[in-house]
Amino acid sequence: MSGRQGDAPIAVVLGTRAETIRLAPLIRRLHGRARVFHTGSLGESGVSARFFAGLGLGTPDVVLNGTRGPGEATPIGAGLIDLAAHFAESPPAAVMVFGNAPSASMGAQAARYAGLPVVQVGAGMAAQDRDHPEETTRQVVTALTDLHCVATPENAENLRIAGVEPDRIRLTGSTGVEAAQLALSTMVRARPVPDAPSGYVIATIAHPENIETRAALERILRILGRGPLPTVLALHPRTAEAVTRFGLDELLTPLQVRRNLGYRAFLELAARARLLVTDSDGVQEEATVLGKPVLVLRRSTRYPEAITSGFAVLVTPGMDLRLELAVALADVDGAARLAGQPSPFGDGRASERILRHTAALIEDHRRRLRGERRTPR
């Protein structure tokens, strides 16, 4: 990083697999100046710990208790108290969070109470759905953030509409693109994936709207199991628990189930698939880096750029998933075009830009504390 930053580290607050992947390029580029706080939110402590090892990040500097309770209020409140104590004891130069997960709310609130600047990576993503579970968190984090790092012009426009001052917004691209590019650069594409069929669909289903009711989960698994091509299912622990709870284990039989896939192993499978089917935000973005078509099984998406650029098709619950699978697999020419199309989410240099803007924010914060005039960024 450039600029005067002193000896204080930058606190990086995360709690899920998705946050770990997307903050990893920044943690690496900080070269030991990151102090990583794992909130243990949403019961994913073990999942994220595996991803830390797989991404070559070592272990988090601080692991919070990960208190669970009804909804998101209890873990956010407990995490906020823990983080506030750490920040009071050893104040970082800034606090960095990603997106709109509960850990982002914990980090942003604790930073504000401690008088520390907040950097939000992956800012400006909005589902355009007030009932979306993360919308409350998004509004809180947006209000508390000093530097909003956005992946696309559309994200920047979302923030301007929400009333964020333009000089607090920086177009940096997505760190998710950077993470995927790095993983793919080390992959031997010619090597066959063990036990994978010659032509297949890869699916990830883990979002609450698809696994919290028996009807929704049964519908998806049944269609995937009877699809025109074999389906490899990257089975998330939450989904596995839902399958057992609803007594749907027999629907896994026609699927090629892969449990506890690491990030790189998933990308390796996805890179060779004919089609991706997902309800994951991150996989929507990764599909654009892989140059693959993707069906998004959600009521709405925070990544509309994947749709407008031709990579993704949004398949809502009322649509015919069986038909959409057949149409997507039949569009061979469309898939060939996507293979050479750049991602709309950036060029793979996001972490470099984010840390440059963060250095300027830290210097401005120190100037304000000294009563000096703010420097232009």
C-alpha positions in Angstrom: 0.0 0.0 0.0 1.1 3.5 -0.7 0.7 6.5 1.6 1.6 7.1 5.3 -0.1 4.4 7.4 2.1 4.0 10.4 2.2 0.7 12.3 -1.5 0.2 12.9 -2.9 -2.8 11.0 -6.0 -2.8 8.9 -8.8 -4.9 10.5 -10.5 -7.2 8.1 -13.8 -8.5 9.4 -15.4 -11.6 7.8 -17.5 -14.6 8.7 -18.5 -16.7 5.7 -17.1 -18.6 2.8 -18.0 -15.8 0.3 -16.4 -13.1 2.4 -13.2 -15.1 2.9 -12.8 -15.6 -0.9 -13.5 -12.0 -1.8 -11.3 -10.5 0.9 -8.4 -12.9 0.3 -6.8 -10.8 -2.4 -6.7 -7.8 0.0 -5.3 -9.9 2.9 -2.6 -11.2 0.7 -1.7 -7.8 -0.8 -1.5 -6.3 2.7 1.6 -8.6 3.4 0.9 -9.2 7.1 -0.6 -5.7 7.8 -4.1 -7.2 7.9 -5.5 -8.2 11.2 -8.2 -10.7 10.4 -11.3 -11.1 12.6 -13.5 -14.2 12.0 -16.9 -13.6 13.4 -18.1 -17.2 13.2 -21.4 -15.9 11.8 -24.1 -18.1 10.4 -22.5 -21.2 11.7 -19.9 -21.2 9.0 -16.7 -21.2 11.2 -15.6 -24.6 10.1 -16.4 -23.9 6.5 -14.4 -20.6 6.4 -11.5 -22.2 8.3 -11.1 -24.7 5.5 -11.2 -22.0 3.0 -8.5 -20.1 4.9 -6.2 -23.0 4.5 -7.2 -23.6 0.9 -6.6 -20.0 0.0 -3.2 -20.0 1.7 -4.2 -17.4 4.3 -3.1 -19.2 7.4 -5.5 -18.8 10.3 -7.5 -15.7 11.4 -5.8 -13.5 14.0 -9.0 -13.4 16.1 -11.9 -15.8 16.1 -15.0 -14.5 17.9 -17.5 -16.7 19.8 -20.0 -16.8 17.0 -23.0 -16.6 19.3 -26.2 -17.8 17.6 -29.8 -16.9 18.3 -33.1 -16.2 16.6 -32.7 -14.3 13.4 -29.6 -12.1 12.9 -30.0 -9.7 15.8 -28.4 -11.9 18.5 -25.1 -12.8 16.6 -24.7 -9.3 15.3 -25.2 -7.8 18.8 -22.7 -10.3 20.4 -20.2 -9.8 17.6 -20.4 -6.0 17.8 -19.6 -6.2 21.6 -16.6 -8.4 21.0 -15.2 -6.3 18.1 -15.7 -3.1 20.0 -13.6 -4.4 22.8 -10.8 -5.5 20.5 -10.8 -2.1 18.6 -10.7 -0.2 21.9 -7.8 -2.2 23.2 -5.8 -2.0 19.9 -7.3 0.4 17.4 -6.6 -0.5 13.7 -6.0 2.2 11.1 -9.2 1.3 9.3 -11.8 -1.5 9.3 -12.6 -3.4 6.1 -15.8 -5.4 5.4 -17.4 -7.1 2.5 -20.9 -6.8 1.2 -24.0 -7.1 3.4 -23.5 -10.2 5.5 -24.0 -9.9 9.3 -20.2 -9.7 9.9 -20.2 -6.5 7.8 -22.7 -4.9 10.0 -20.7 -6.0 13.1 -17.5 -4.6 11.7 -19.0 -1.3 10.5 -20.9 -0.6 13.7 -17.9 -1.4 15.9 -15.7 0.7 13.8 -18.0 3.7 13.9 -18.4 3.5 17.7 -14.5 3.4 18.0 -14.2 6.4 15.6 -12.4 4.4 12.9 -12.9 4.7 9.1 -14.9 2.0 7.4 -14.1 0.5 4.0 -16.8 -1.6 2.3 -15.7 -3.9 -0.5 -18.4 -5.1 -2.8 -20.5 -2.0 -2.0 -23.7 -1.0 -3.9 -25.2 -4.4 -4.5 -28.9 -4.2 -4.0 -31.5 -6.9 -4.6 -34.3 -4.4 -5.4 -36.4 -6.4 -2.9 -37.2 -5.0 0.5 -38.0 -8.5 1.8 -34.5 -9.7 1.0 -32.8 -10.9 4.2 -29.7 -8.7 3.7 -31.5 -5.5 2.9 -31.5 -4.2 6.5 -27.8 -5.0 6.8 -27.1 -3.3 3.5 -28.8 -0.1 4.6 -26.9 -0.1 8.0 -23.5 -0.7 6.4 -24.1 1.8 3.6 -24.9 4.5 6.2 -21.7 3.8 8.2 -19.2 3.4 5.4 -16.6 6.0 4.6 -15.2 4.5 1.4 -17.5 2.5 -0.9 -15.6 0.3 -3.3 -17.9 -0.8 -6.1 -17.4 -3.4 -8.8 -19.6 -1.8 -11.5 -21.1 1.5 -12.6 -24.5 0.1 -11.7 -23.4 -0.5 -8.1 -22.2 3.1 -8.0 -25.5 4.3 -9.3 -27.3 2.3 -6.6 -25.3 4.2 -3.9 -25.9 7.6 -5.5 -29.7 6.9 -5.5 -29.4 5.9 -1.9 -27.9 9.3 -1.1 -24.2 8.4 -0.8 -21.9 11.3 -1.6 -20.1 10.7 -4.9 -16.7 11.4 -3.5 -17.1 8.4 -1.1 -17.6 6.0 -4.1 -14.7 4.4 -6.0 -15.1 2.1 -9.0 -12.5 -0.6 -8.4 -13.9 -3.8 -9.9 -14.6 -6.9 -8.0 -12.1 -8.8 -5.8 -14.1 -11.9 -6.7 -12.8 -11.7 -10.3 -9.3 -11.4 -9.0 -9.7 -14.4 -6.7 -11.1 -16.6 -9.5 -8.5 -15.5 -12.0 -5.7 -16.4 -9.5 -7.2 -19.8 -8.8 -7.7 -20.6 -12.5 -4.2 -19.5 -13.3 -2.8 -22.4 -11.2 -5.3 -25.0 -12.6 -4.2 -27.6 -15.1 -7.2 -27.4 -17.5 -6.2 -30.4 -19.5 -6.3 -32.7 -16.5 -9.5 -34.7 -16.2 -11.5 -34.2 -13.0 -11.7 -37.5 -11.1 -15.0 -39.3 -11.3 -16.7 -36.5 -13.3 -18.9 -37.4 -16.3 -17.7 -36.3 -19.8 -20.5 -33.7 -20.1 -22.4 -32.3 -17.1 -24.2 -29.5 -15.3 -22.8 -28.3 -12.0 -25.3 -27.0 -9.4 -25.0 -25.2 -6.0 -28.2 -24.8 -4.0 -28.0 -23.3 -0.5 -30.0 -20.1 -0.4 -32.8 -20.0 2.2 -35.5 -19.4 -0.3 -34.6 -22.7 -2.0 -33.9 -24.9 1.1 -36.2 -23.7 3.9 -39.3 -25.4 2.5 -39.7 -29.0 1.4 -41.6 -28.1 -1.8 -38.9 -25.7 -3.1 -36.0 -28.0 -2.4 -37.8 -31.1 -3.7 -38.7 -29.4 -7.0 -35.2 -28.4 -7.7 -33.5 -31.7 -6.8 -36.1 -33.7 -8.7 -35.6 -31.7 -11.9 -31.8 -31.7 -11.7 -31.9 -35.5 -11.2 -33.9 -35.9 -14.4 -32.0 -33.3 -16.5 -30.7 -33.9 -20.1 -27.2 -34.2 -18.7 -25.8 -35.6 -15.5 -25.7 -33.1 -12.7 -22.8 -32.7 -10.2 -24.2 -31.2 -7.0 -21.8 -29.3 -4.8 -23.7 -30.0 -1.6 -23.5 -27.3 1.1 -23.8 -28.4 4.7 -27.0 -26.4 5.1 -28.5 -28.1 2.1 -27.5 -31.5 3.3 -29.2 -30.8 6.6 -32.3 -29.7 4.8 -32.3 -32.8 2.6 -32.2 -35.0 5.7 -34.8 -32.9 7.6 -37.3 -33.2 4.8 -36.6 -36.9 4.1 -35.4 -36.2 0.5 -32.2 -38.3 0.6 -33.4 -40.5 -2.3 -33.4 -37.5 -4.6 -29.6 -37.3 -4.2 -29.2 -40.8 -5.8 -29.3 -39.7 -9.4 -27.0 -36.8 -8.7 -23.2 -36.9 -8.5 -22.9 -35.3 -5.0 -19.7 -33.6 -3.9 -19.4 -32.6 -0.3 -17.0 -30.1 1.3 -15.6 -28.9 -2.0 -12.9 -26.3 -1.6 -12.9 -23.1 -3.7 -10.3 -24.2 -6.2 -11.9 -27.7 -6.5 -15.3 -26.1 -7.3 -13.8 -23.9 -9.9 -12.1 -26.8 -11.5 -15.4 -28.6 -11.9 -17.2 -25.5 -13.0 -14.6 -24.7 -15.7 -15.4 -28.1 -17.4 -19.1 -28.0 -17.0 -21.5 -27.2 -19.8 -23.8 -25.1 -17.6 -23.9 -23.8 -14.0 -27.1 -23.8 -11.9 -26.9 -21.8 -8.7 -28.6 -19.5 -6.1 -25.2 -18.2 -5.0 -24.2 -14.6 -5.5 -20.5 -15.6 -5.8 -21.1 -18.3 -8.4 -23.0 -15.8 -10.6 -19.9 -13.7 -10.7 -17.5 -16.6 -11.1 -19.5 -17.8 -14.1 -18.5 -14.6 -15.9 -14.8 -15.2 -15.2 -15.1 -18.9 -16.4 -17.0 -17.8 -19.5 -19.9 -20.1 -18.7 -23.7 -19.7 -18.9 -25.5 -19.8 -15.6 -29.1 -20.3 -14.5 -29.8 -18.3 -11.3 -32.5 -19.9 -9.1 -33.7 -16.8 -7.2 -36.6 -14.4 -7.0 -34.2 -11.6 -7.6 -30.4 -11.0 -8.0 -27.8 -8.6 -6.7 -25.8 -9.3 -9.9 -28.0 -7.9 -12.7 -24.9 -7.3 -14.8 -24.5 -11.0 -15.2 -27.9 -11.1 -16.9 -27.5 -8.0 -19.1 -24.1 -9.2 -20.3 -25.7 -12.5 -21.4 -24.1 -14.9 -18.9 -27.0 -15.4 -16.6 -30.7 -16.2 -16.8 -32.9 -15.5 -13.8 -35.2 -18.5 -13.1 -37.8 -17.5 -10.6 -40.0 -20.1 -8.7 -42.9 -19.6 -11.2 -40.8 -20.4 -14.2 -40.3 -23.8 -15.8 -36.8 -24.9 -14.7 -36.8 -28.0 -16.8 -37.4 -26.0 -19.9 -34.8 -23.4 -19.0 -32.2 -26.2 -18.5 -33.0 -27.6 -22.0 -32.9 -24.2 -23.7 -29.6 -23.2 -22.1 -27.9 -26.5 -23.0 -29.2 -26.3 -26.6 -27.6 -22.8 -27.1 -24.2 -24.1 -28.2 -23.4 -20.9 -30.2 -24.3 -18.7 -27.2 -22.0 -20.7 -24.9 -19.2 -20.3 -27.4 -19.6 -16.5 -27.4 -19.5 -16.4 -23.7 -16.2 -18.3 -23.5 -14.4 -15.3 -25.0 -16.4 -12.5 -23.3 -14.8 -10.5 -20.5 -16.5 -10.3 -17.1 -18.6 -7.2 -16.5 -17.3 -7.2 -12.9 -13.7 -6.1 -13.5 -10.3 -6.8 -14.8 -8.7 -8.6 -11.8 -6.9 -5.6 -10.3 -9.5 -4.6 -7.7 -7.3 -5.1 -4.6 -4.6 -2.8 -5.9 -7.1 0.0 -6.4 -9.0 -0.6 -3.1 -5.8 -0.5 -1.1 -4.7 2.7 -2.8 -8.0 4.4 -2.0 -7.8 3.0 1.6 -4.4 4.5 2.1 -5.8 7.9 1.1 -8.8 7.4 3.4 -6.5 6.6 6.4 -4.4 9.7 5.7 -7.5 11.9 5.5 -8.8 10.4 8.8 -5.5 11.3 10.5 -5.5 14.8 9.1 -9.0 15.3 10.4 -7.9 14.1 13.8 -5.1 16.7 13.7 -7.5 19.4 12.6 -5.9 19.7 9.1 -7.7 20.1 5.8 -8.8 17.0 3.9 -6.7 16.1 0.9 -8.4 15.4 -2.4 -8.6 11.8 -3.5 
